[in-house]
Tab-separated table of C-alpha atoms in Angstrom:
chain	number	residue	atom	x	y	z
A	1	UNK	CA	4.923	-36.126	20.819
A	2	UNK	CA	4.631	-34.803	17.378
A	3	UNK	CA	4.764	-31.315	17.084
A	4	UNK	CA	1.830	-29.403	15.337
A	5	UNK	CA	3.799	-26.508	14.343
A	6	UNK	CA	7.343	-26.931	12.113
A	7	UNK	CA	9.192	-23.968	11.553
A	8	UNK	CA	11.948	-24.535	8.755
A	9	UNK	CA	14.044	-21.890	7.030
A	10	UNK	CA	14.657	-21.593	3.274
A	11	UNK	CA	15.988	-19.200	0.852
A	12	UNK	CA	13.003	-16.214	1.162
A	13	UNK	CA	11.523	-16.899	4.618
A	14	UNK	CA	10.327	-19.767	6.661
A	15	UNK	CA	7.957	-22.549	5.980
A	16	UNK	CA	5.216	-23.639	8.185
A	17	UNK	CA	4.579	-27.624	8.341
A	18	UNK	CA	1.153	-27.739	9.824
A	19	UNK	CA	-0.685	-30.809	11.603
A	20	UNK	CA	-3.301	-31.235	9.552
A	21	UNK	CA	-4.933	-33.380	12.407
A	22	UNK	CA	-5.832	-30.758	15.085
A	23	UNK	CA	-8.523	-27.602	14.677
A	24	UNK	CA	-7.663	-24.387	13.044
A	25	UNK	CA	-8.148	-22.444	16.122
A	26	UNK	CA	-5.535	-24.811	18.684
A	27	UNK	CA	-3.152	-24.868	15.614
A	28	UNK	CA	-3.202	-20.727	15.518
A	29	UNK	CA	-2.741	-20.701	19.851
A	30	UNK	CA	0.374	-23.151	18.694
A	31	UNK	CA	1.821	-20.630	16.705
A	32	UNK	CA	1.542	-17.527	18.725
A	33	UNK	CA	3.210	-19.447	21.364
A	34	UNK	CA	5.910	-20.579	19.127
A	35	UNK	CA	6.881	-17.049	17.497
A	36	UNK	CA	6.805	-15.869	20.455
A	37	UNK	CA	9.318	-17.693	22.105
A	38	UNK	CA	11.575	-17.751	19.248
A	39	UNK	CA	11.016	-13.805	18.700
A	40	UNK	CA	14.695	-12.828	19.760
A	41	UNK	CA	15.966	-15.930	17.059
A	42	UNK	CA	14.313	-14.244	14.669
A	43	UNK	CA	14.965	-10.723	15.143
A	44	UNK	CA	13.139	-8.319	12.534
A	45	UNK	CA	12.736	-9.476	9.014
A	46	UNK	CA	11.054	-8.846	6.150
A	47	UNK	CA	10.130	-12.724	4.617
A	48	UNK	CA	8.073	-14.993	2.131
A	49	UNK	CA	5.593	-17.255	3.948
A	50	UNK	CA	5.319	-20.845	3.040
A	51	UNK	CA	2.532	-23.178	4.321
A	52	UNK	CA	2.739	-26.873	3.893
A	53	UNK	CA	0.981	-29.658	5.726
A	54	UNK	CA	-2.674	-28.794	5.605
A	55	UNK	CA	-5.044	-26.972	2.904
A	56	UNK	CA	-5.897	-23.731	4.117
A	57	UNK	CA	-8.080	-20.663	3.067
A	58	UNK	CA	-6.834	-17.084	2.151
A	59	UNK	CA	-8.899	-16.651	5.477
A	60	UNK	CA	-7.065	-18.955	7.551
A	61	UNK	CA	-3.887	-17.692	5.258
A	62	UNK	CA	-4.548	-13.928	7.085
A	63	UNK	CA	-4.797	-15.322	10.263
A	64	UNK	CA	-1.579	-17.248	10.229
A	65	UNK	CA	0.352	-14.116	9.392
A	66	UNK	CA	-1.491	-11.554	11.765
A	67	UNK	CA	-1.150	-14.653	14.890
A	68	UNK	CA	3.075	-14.372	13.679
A	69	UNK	CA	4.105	-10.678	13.209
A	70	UNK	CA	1.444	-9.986	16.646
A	71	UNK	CA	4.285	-12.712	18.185
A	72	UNK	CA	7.089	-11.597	16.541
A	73	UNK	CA	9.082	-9.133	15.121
A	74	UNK	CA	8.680	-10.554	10.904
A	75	UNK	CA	6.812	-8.409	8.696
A	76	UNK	CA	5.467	-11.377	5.885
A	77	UNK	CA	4.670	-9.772	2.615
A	78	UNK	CA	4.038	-12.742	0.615
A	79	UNK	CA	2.260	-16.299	1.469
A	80	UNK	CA	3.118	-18.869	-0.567
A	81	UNK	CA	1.070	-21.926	-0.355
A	82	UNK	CA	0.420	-24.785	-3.730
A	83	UNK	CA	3.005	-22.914	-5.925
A	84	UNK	CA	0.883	-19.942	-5.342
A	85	UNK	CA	2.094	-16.161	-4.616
A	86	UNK	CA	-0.435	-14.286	-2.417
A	87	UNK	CA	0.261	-10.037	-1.388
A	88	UNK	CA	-0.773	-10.029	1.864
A	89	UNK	CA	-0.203	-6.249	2.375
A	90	UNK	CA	-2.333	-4.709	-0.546
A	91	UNK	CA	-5.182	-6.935	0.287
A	92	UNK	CA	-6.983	-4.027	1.520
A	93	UNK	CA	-7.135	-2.777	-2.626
A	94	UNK	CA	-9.471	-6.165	-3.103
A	95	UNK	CA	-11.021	-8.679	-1.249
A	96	UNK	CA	-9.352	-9.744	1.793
A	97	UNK	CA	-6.503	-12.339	1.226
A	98	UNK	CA	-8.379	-13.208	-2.113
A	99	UNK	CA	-5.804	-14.354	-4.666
A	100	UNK	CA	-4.970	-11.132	-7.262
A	101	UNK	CA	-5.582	-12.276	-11.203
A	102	UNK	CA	-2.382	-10.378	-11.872
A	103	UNK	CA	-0.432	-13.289	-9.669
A	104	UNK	CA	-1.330	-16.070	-12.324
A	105	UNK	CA	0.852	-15.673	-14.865
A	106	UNK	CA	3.380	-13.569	-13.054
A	107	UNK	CA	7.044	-13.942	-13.560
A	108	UNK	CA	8.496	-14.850	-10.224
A	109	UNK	CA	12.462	-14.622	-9.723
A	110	UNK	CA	14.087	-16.106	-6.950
A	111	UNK	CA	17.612	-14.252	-7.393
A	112	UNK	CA	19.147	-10.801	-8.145
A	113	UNK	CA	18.770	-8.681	-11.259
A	114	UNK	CA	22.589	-8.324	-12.298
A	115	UNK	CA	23.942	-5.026	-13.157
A	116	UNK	CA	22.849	-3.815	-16.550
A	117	UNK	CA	19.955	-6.735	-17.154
A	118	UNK	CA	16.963	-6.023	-18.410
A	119	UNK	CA	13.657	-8.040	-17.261
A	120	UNK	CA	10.568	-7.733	-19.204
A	121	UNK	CA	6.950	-9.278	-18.453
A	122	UNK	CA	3.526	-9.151	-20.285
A	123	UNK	CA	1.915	-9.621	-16.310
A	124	UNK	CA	3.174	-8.504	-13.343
A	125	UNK	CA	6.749	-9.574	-11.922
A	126	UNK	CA	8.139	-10.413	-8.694
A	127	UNK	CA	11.506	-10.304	-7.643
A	128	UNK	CA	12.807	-12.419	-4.507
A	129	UNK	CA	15.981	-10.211	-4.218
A	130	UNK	CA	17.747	-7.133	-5.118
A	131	UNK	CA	17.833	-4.912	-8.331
A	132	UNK	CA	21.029	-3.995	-8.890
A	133	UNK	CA	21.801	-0.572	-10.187
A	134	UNK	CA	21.812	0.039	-14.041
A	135	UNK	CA	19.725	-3.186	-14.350
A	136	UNK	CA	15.971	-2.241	-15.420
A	137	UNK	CA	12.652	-4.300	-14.474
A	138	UNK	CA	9.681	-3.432	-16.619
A	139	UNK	CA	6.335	-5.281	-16.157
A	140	UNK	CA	2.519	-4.718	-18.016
A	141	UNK	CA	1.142	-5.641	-14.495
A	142	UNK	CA	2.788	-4.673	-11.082
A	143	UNK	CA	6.763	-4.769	-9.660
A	144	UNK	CA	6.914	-6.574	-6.385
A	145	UNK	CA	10.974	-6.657	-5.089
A	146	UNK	CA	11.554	-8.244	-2.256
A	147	UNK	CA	14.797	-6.291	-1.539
A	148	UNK	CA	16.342	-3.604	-2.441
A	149	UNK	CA	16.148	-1.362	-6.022
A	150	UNK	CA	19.119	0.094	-7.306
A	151	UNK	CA	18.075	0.525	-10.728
A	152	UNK	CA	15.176	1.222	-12.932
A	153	UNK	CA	11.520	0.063	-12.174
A	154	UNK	CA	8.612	0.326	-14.968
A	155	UNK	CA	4.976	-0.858	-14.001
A	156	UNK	CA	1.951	-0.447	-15.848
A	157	UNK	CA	3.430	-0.654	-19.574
A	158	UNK	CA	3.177	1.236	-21.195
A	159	UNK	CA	-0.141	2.575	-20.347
A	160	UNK	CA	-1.736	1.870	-17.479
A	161	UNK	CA	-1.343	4.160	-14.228
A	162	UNK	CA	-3.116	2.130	-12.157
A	163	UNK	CA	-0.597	-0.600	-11.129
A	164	UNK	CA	2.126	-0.272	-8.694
A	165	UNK	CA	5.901	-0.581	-7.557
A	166	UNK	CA	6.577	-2.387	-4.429
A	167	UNK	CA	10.005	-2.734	-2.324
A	168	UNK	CA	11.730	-3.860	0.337
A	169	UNK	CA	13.537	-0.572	0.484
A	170	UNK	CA	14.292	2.100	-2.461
A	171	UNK	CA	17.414	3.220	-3.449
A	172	UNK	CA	16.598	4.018	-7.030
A	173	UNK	CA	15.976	7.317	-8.517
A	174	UNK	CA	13.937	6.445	-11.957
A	175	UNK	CA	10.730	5.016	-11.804
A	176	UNK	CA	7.702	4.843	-13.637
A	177	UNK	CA	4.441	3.723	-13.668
A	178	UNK	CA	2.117	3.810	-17.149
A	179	UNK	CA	3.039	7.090	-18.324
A	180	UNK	CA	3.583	8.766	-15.803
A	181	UNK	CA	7.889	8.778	-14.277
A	182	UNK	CA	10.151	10.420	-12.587
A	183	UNK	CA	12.571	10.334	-9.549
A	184	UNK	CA	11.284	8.614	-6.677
A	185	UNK	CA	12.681	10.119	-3.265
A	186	UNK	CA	12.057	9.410	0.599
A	187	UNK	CA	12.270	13.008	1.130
A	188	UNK	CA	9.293	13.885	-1.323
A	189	UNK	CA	6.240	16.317	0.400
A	190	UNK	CA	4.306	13.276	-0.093
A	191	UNK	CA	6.369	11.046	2.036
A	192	UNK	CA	6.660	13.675	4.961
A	193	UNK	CA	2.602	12.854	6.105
A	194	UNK	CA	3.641	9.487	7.262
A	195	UNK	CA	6.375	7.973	9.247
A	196	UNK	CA	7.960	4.957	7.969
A	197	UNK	CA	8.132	2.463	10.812
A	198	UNK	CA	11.480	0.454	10.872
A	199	UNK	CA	12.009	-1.670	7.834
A	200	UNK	CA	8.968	-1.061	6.279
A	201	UNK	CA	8.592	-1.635	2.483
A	202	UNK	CA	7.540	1.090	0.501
A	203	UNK	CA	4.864	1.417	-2.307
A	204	UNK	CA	5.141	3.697	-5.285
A	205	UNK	CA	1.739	4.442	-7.303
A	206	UNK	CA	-0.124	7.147	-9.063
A	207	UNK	CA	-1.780	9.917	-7.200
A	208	UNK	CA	-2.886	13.257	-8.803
A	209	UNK	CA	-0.493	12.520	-12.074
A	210	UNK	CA	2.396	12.534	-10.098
A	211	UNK	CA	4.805	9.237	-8.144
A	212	UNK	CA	3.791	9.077	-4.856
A	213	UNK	CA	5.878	6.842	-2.277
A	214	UNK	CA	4.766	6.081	0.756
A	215	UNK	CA	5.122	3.192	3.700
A	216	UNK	CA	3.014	0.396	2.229
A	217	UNK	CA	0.816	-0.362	5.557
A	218	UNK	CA	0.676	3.770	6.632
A	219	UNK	CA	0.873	5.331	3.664
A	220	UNK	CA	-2.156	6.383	1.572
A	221	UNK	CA	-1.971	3.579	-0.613
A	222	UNK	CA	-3.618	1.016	1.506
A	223	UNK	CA	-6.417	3.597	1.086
A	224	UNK	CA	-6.545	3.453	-2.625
């Protein structure tokens, strides 16, 4: 009996093979009950979110990833489906799981920035992997890094304040965002209002001219 839920690894995440035979709503029981068997496999993870098989809305898109991390222990911060990138944590800053203009000409990476590189984008850029320390990202749009920063992280340039920095986790200490920068810390006044929970990626923005860096889904930027 064919199976109406694939899940195959790659590089970044998994990747859903959907039947595109069956309704929407059997297909999302199908995987809830699959996550959730395979929950201890898959341990807790931070991953991209491929969808293959079927067409599917940003709407349906949500539900797929609320129906996995309810069944399992993998946060999913991007959904990729027809070569396109979709944030599916700052959705709440626009229309839900509608597809951000900034994504369309963004420079996507799918490896490490090396020690002492330098990156450069006239949109936003987004980083499947780690920045390495001394290397330095700067983007006109937004910085979305999948893994870790080491090293330098410029959003907004040169002017505008009102993008953001996004990470797996933050090890850097320089960071700016239009023209406002500084040191970003964990231990900041701003971060003590909310409790990170596990593996949680932060967000860095503007608030009241000053860096503010918070737990994406609990901080105050999902607010902004």
């Amino acid at each position: 009996m064919k199976e109406s839920v694939v899940i195959k690894s790659n590089q970044y995440g998994i990747t859903l093979v959907l039947d595109k035979e069956i309704s929407f709503e059997q297909l999302v029981r199908d995987i809830c009950a699959k996550f959730a068997k395979a929950r201890d496999f898959f341990g807790t993870a931070n991953m991209v979110l491929s969808i293959e098989g079927r067409p599917i809305t940003g709407e349906e898109a949500g539900v797929i990833v609320e129906a996995i991390q309810l069944n399992s222990n993998i946060s999913i911060l991007l959904v990729e489906e027809k070569q396109e990138l979709k944030d599916v944590q700052m959705m709440d800053k626009i229309d839900r799981f509608y597809y951000e203009k900034t994504y369309e000409n963004a420079k996507i990476l799918k490896r490490n920035i090396a020690n002492k590189e330098v990156i450069t984008s006239d949109s936003s850029i987004i980083i499947l992997g780690d920045v390495k320390s001394r290397a330095k990202v700067q983007a006109a749009g937004n910085v979305i890094v999948m893994g870790t920063v080491h090293g330098a992280v410029y959003a907004g340039y040169p002017h505008d304040s009102h993008c953001y920095i996004i990470a797996g986790s933050w090890e850097g200490t320089e960071a700016t965002i239009g023209g406002v920068s500084g040191e970003v810390s964990m231990e900041s006044k701003w971060f003590q209002r909310t409790k990170r929970k596990g593996q949680e990626p932060v967000a860095i923005v503007v608030w009241q001219s000053e860096l503010l860096c918070e737990p994406l889904q609990s901080g105050l930027l999902k607010h902004i």
